[in-house]
Coordinates of C-alpha atoms and ligand atoms in Angstrom, one line a residue:
X7 CA 85.6 78.1 95.1
X8 CA 83.0 80.5 96.5
X9 CA 79.4 79.3 96.3
X10 CA 78.1 82.3 94.3
X11 CA 81.2 83.3 92.4
X12 CA 80.2 85.0 89.1
X13 CA 76.6 85.2 90.1
X14 CA 74.4 88.3 90.0
X15 CA 71.8 88.3 92.7
X16 CA 68.9 90.7 93.5
X17 CA 67.8 90.9 97.1
X18 CA 64.7 92.8 98.2
X19 CA 64.2 94.1 101.7
X20 CA 68.0 94.2 101.9
X21 CA 68.2 97.1 104.4
X22 CA 68.0 95.1 107.5
X23 CA 67.0 91.7 109.1
X24 CA 67.0 88.6 106.9
X25 CA 67.7 90.5 103.7
X26 CA 70.8 92.2 105.1
X27 CA 72.1 89.0 106.7
X28 CA 71.7 87.2 103.3
X29 CA 73.3 90.1 101.4
X30 CA 76.4 89.8 103.7
X31 CA 76.6 86.0 103.3
X32 CA 76.1 86.2 99.5
X33 CA 78.8 88.9 99.2
X34 CA 81.2 86.7 101.2
X35 CA 80.4 83.9 98.7
X36 CA 81.3 86.1 95.8
X37 CA 78.0 87.3 94.4
X38 CA 77.5 90.7 92.7
X39 CA 74.5 92.3 94.3
X40 CA 71.6 94.6 93.6
X41 CA 70.1 95.6 97.0
X42 CA 66.5 96.9 97.0
X43 CA 64.6 98.5 99.9
X44 CA 62.2 101.3 100.4
X45 CA 64.4 102.6 103.2
X46 CA 67.3 104.5 101.6
X47 CA 69.1 105.1 104.8
X48 CA 69.1 101.4 105.7
X49 CA 70.3 100.6 102.2
X50 CA 73.3 102.9 102.6
X51 CA 74.1 101.3 106.0
X52 CA 73.8 97.9 104.5
X53 CA 76.3 98.7 101.7
X54 CA 78.8 99.9 104.3
X55 CA 78.3 96.7 106.4
X56 CA 78.9 94.5 103.3
X57 CA 82.0 96.4 102.1
X58 CA 83.5 95.8 105.5
X59 CA 83.3 92.0 105.2
X60 CA 83.7 91.6 101.5
X61 CA 85.9 94.3 100.1
X62 CA 86.0 93.1 96.5
X63 CA 82.2 92.8 96.1
X64 CA 80.3 94.7 93.4
X65 CA 77.2 96.0 95.1
X66 CA 74.6 98.5 93.9
X67 CA 71.3 99.6 95.4
X68 CA 68.0 101.0 94.4
X69 CA 65.3 102.6 96.6
X70 CA 61.9 101.0 95.7
X71 CA 58.7 99.9 97.2
X72 CA 58.2 96.4 95.9
X73 CA 54.5 96.9 95.8
X74 CA 54.9 99.5 93.1
X75 CA 55.1 97.7 89.8
X76 CA 56.8 100.6 88.0
X77 CA 59.6 100.6 90.6
X78 CA 60.0 96.8 90.3
X79 CA 60.6 97.3 86.5
X80 CA 63.1 99.9 87.3
X81 CA 65.2 97.9 89.8
X82 CA 65.3 95.0 87.2
X83 CA 66.4 97.4 84.4
X84 CA 69.1 99.0 86.6
X85 CA 70.4 95.5 87.5
X86 CA 70.7 94.6 83.8
X87 CA 72.3 98.0 83.0
X88 CA 75.0 97.4 85.7
X89 CA 75.6 93.7 85.5
X90 CA 74.1 92.5 82.1
X91 CA 72.1 89.6 83.6
X92 CA 70.5 88.1 86.7
X93 CA 71.1 84.7 88.1
X94 CA 69.5 84.7 91.5
X95 CA 66.5 86.4 93.1
X96 CA 66.0 86.6 96.9
X97 CA 62.4 87.8 97.0
X98 CA 62.4 88.8 100.7
X99 CA 60.7 92.1 101.3
X100 CA 57.7 91.7 103.5
X101 CA 55.8 93.2 106.5
X102 CA 53.8 91.6 109.3
X103 CA 51.0 94.2 109.6
X104 CA 49.2 94.6 113.0
X105 CA 48.1 91.9 115.3
X106 CA 44.3 91.8 115.5
X107 CA 41.4 89.3 115.3
X108 CA 40.1 88.4 111.8
X109 CA 36.8 90.3 112.0
X110 CA 38.2 93.5 113.3
X111 CA 41.4 93.6 111.3
X112 CA 42.0 97.1 109.8
X113 CA 41.1 96.8 106.1
X114 CA 43.8 99.3 104.9
X115 CA 46.5 97.4 106.8
X116 CA 45.1 94.1 105.4
X117 CA 45.4 95.4 101.8
X118 CA 48.9 96.8 102.4
X119 CA 50.1 93.4 103.7
X120 CA 48.7 91.7 100.6
X121 CA 50.1 94.4 98.3
X122 CA 53.7 94.0 99.7
X123 CA 53.9 90.4 100.6
X124 CA 52.0 88.9 97.7
X125 CA 51.9 91.5 94.8
X126 CA 55.5 92.6 95.6
X127 CA 56.7 89.0 95.4
X128 CA 54.7 88.5 92.2
X129 CA 55.9 91.7 90.4
X130 CA 59.5 90.7 91.0
X131 CA 59.0 87.3 89.5
X132 CA 57.0 88.7 86.6
X133 CA 60.0 90.8 85.4
X134 CA 62.9 88.6 86.4
X135 CA 61.8 85.1 85.3
X136 CA 61.8 86.1 81.5
X137 CA 65.5 87.1 81.9
X138 CA 66.3 83.8 83.6
X139 CA 64.3 81.9 81.0
X140 CA 66.4 83.5 78.2
X141 CA 69.6 82.4 80.1
X142 CA 68.3 78.9 80.7
X143 CA 69.4 79.4 84.3
X144 CA 67.9 80.8 87.5
X145 CA 67.6 80.5 91.2
X146 CA 64.6 81.9 93.0
X147 CA 64.1 82.0 96.8
X148 CA 60.8 83.5 97.9
X149 CA 60.2 84.3 101.6
X150 CA 57.2 82.6 103.1
X151 CA 57.0 82.0 106.8
X152 CA 55.8 79.3 109.2
X153 CA 52.7 81.4 108.7
X154 CA 52.8 80.0 105.1
X155 CA 52.5 76.5 106.5
X156 CA 50.0 76.9 109.4
X157 CA 47.8 79.5 111.0
X158 CA 49.1 82.2 113.4
X159 CA 46.8 83.9 115.9
X160 CA 45.7 87.4 114.9
X161 CA 47.7 87.6 111.7
X162 CA 45.1 86.7 109.0
X163 CA 46.5 88.8 106.1
X164 CA 50.1 87.8 106.9
X165 CA 49.1 84.1 106.9
X166 CA 47.1 84.5 103.7
X167 CA 49.9 86.2 101.9
X168 CA 52.6 83.7 103.0
X169 CA 50.4 80.7 102.0
X170 CA 50.1 82.5 98.6
X171 CA 53.9 82.8 98.4
X172 CA 54.3 79.1 99.0
X173 CA 51.7 78.5 96.2
X174 CA 53.3 80.8 93.7
X175 CA 56.7 79.1 94.4
X176 CA 55.2 75.7 93.3
X177 CA 53.9 77.3 90.1
X178 CA 57.3 78.9 89.3
X179 CA 58.9 75.5 89.8
X180 CA 56.3 73.9 87.6
X181 CA 56.2 76.4 84.8
X182 CA 60.0 77.3 84.6
X183 CA 61.7 74.1 85.7
X184 CA 62.3 73.3 82.0
X185 CA 64.4 76.4 81.6
X186 CA 67.0 75.5 84.3
X187 CA 65.2 77.6 86.9
X188 CA 64.6 76.3 90.4
X189 CA 62.3 78.1 92.8
X190 CA 61.9 77.4 96.6
X191 CA 60.4 79.2 99.5
X192 CA 61.8 79.5 103.0
X193 CA 59.6 79.4 106.0
X194 CA 61.4 81.0 108.9
X195 CA 60.1 80.6 112.4
X196 CA 60.8 83.4 114.9
X197 CA 64.2 84.8 113.9
X198 CA 65.3 87.8 115.9
X199 CA 65.1 90.7 113.5
X200 CA 63.6 94.2 113.9
X201 CA 60.3 92.8 112.5
X202 CA 60.0 90.1 115.2
X203 CA 61.2 92.5 117.9
X204 CA 58.2 94.7 116.9
X205 CA 55.8 91.7 117.1
X206 CA 56.9 91.0 120.7
X207 CA 56.4 94.7 121.5
X208 CA 52.8 94.4 120.3
X209 CA 52.2 91.2 122.3
X210 CA 53.6 92.7 125.5
X211 CA 54.2 96.4 125.3
X212 CA 55.3 96.7 128.9
X213 CA 57.9 93.9 128.7
X214 CA 58.6 92.5 125.2
X215 CA 61.4 90.3 126.6
X216 CA 58.7 88.3 128.5
X217 CA 56.9 87.6 125.2
X218 CA 60.1 86.6 123.6
X219 CA 61.0 84.1 126.4
X220 CA 57.5 82.7 126.3
X221 CA 57.7 82.2 122.5
X222 CA 61.1 80.5 122.7
X223 CA 59.8 78.0 125.3
X224 CA 57.6 76.3 122.6
X225 CA 60.6 75.7 120.4
X226 CA 62.6 72.4 120.7
X227 CA 65.8 74.4 120.7
X228 CA 64.5 76.7 123.5
X229 CA 65.8 79.8 121.6
X230 CA 64.9 82.0 118.7
X231 CA 66.9 81.8 115.5
X232 CA 69.4 84.4 114.3
X233 CA 69.4 85.9 110.8
X234 CA 72.7 84.2 109.8
X235 CA 71.0 80.8 110.3
X236 CA 68.6 81.7 107.6
X237 CA 71.2 83.4 105.3
X238 CA 73.3 80.2 105.1
X239 CA 70.2 78.2 103.8
X240 CA 69.3 80.9 101.3
X241 CA 72.8 81.0 99.9
X242 CA 72.7 77.2 99.5
X243 CA 69.4 77.5 97.6
X244 CA 70.8 80.3 95.4
X245 CA 73.9 78.2 94.6
X246 CA 74.6 75.5 92.0
X247 CA 74.7 73.0 94.9
X248 CA 70.8 73.1 95.0
X249 CA 70.3 72.3 91.4
X250 CA 67.6 69.6 92.0
X251 CA 65.7 71.2 94.8
X252 CA 62.7 73.0 93.6
X253 CA 59.1 73.8 94.5
X254 CA 59.7 73.3 98.2
X255 CA 58.8 75.4 101.2
X256 CA 61.6 74.8 103.6
X257 CA 61.1 75.5 107.3
X258 CA 63.9 77.2 109.1
X259 CA 62.4 77.1 112.6
X260 CA 64.4 74.8 114.9
X261 CA 61.8 72.1 114.3
X262 CA 58.9 74.0 115.8
X263 CA 56.4 73.5 113.0
X264 CA 56.8 69.7 113.3
X265 CA 56.1 69.6 117.0
X266 CA 53.8 72.5 117.5
X267 CA 51.8 72.2 120.8
X268 CA 53.8 69.1 121.9
X269 CA 56.8 70.6 123.5
Ligands
NAD309 N1 62.1 87.5 111.2 C1 61.3 86.4 111.2 O1 61.3 85.7 112.2 C2 60.5 86.0 110.0 C3 59.8 84.9 110.1 C4 59.1 84.5 109.0 C5 59.1 85.2 107.8 N2 59.8 86.3 107.8 C6 59.8 87.1 106.5 O2 61.1 87.4 106.2 C7 61.1 88.7 105.4 C8 62.1 89.6 106.1 O3 61.7 89.8 107.4 P1 62.6 90.5 108.5 O4 62.3 89.9 109.8 O5 64.0 90.6 108.1 O6 61.9 92.0 108.5 P2 62.5 93.4 108.9 O7 61.4 94.3 109.1 O8 63.6 93.3 110.0 O9 63.3 93.8 107.5 C9 62.5 93.9 106.3 C10 63.2 94.8 105.3 O10 62.3 94.9 104.2 C11 62.1 96.3 103.9 N3 60.8 96.4 103.3 C12 59.6 96.2 103.9 N4 58.6 96.4 103.0 C13 59.2 96.8 101.8 C14 58.6 97.2 100.6 N5 57.3 97.3 100.4 N6 59.5 97.5 99.6 C15 60.8 97.5 99.8 N7 61.4 97.1 101.0 C16 60.5 96.8 102.0 C17 62.2 97.1 105.2 O11 62.6 98.4 105.0 C18 63.4 96.3 105.9 O12 64.7 96.7 105.5 C19 59.7 89.1 105.4 O13 59.1 88.7 104.2 C20 59.1 88.4 106.6 O14 57.7 88.2 106.4 C21 60.5 86.8 108.9

């Protein structure tokens, strides 16, 4: 039996990176999918990629910026129109912002990071949880980061937003557990996606590969993670197998957050 057979799952930020990898894995495991992203071209490519590996899958998409509350209402309404209900929510869309010291951080970028990473995550929950509550069933996976567990140099708004995501996750678990809803956050370390490739370009514009190799040295596994290693954990958390796991922020980082500075 496929892990997500019969389940309707919304994935935000599904156009590339961790969202796309999870969409592919969830499709292989039998989920019907609503893919949300503000990049329409990437969404179209994502649907093509999914159809190649899971021919039977029902997949729809909606172009929306998750920091726009009215668009969030629309993607939820479209999902209900197409599938009648919602079982799982992978609340993944997020940005890193620019790298800069706290006191000179560009304020507009700071607010944008908070708008997308915190308010976008909250709006999704605000409109999806009441539907799950009515069904007495739901699986929420919010995307924090190792920056939601500890500090990260020069990334103040990112770290603030991701700690907030971890906090919101605990409140969802607390307030909605009685309705059969579980909520967990994941805290990926450096997983090689377009977002992380851009971070290495900012750290070493002349040779991003050097920045990547340096970063990997501090990891017990001596390598970066790949999106599929995150997707497998998310699909587990979205499945019935994870029925008594809730309120957790689960690091997916090769052990790095436990040994930071000691390797
Ligand atoms: N890759 C990592 O190592 C890593 C580590 C920790 C946390 N994360 C988190 O994982 C999530 C996904 O990251 P990724 O590495 O796959 O990034 P990515 O940049 O490769 O992909 C993000 C996707 O989200 C979309 N998106 C961004 N902002 C959006 C918005 N406002 N509305 C709708 N769509 C939006 C983008 O168009 C893109 O398709 C983010 O929340 C990120 O903070 C990633």
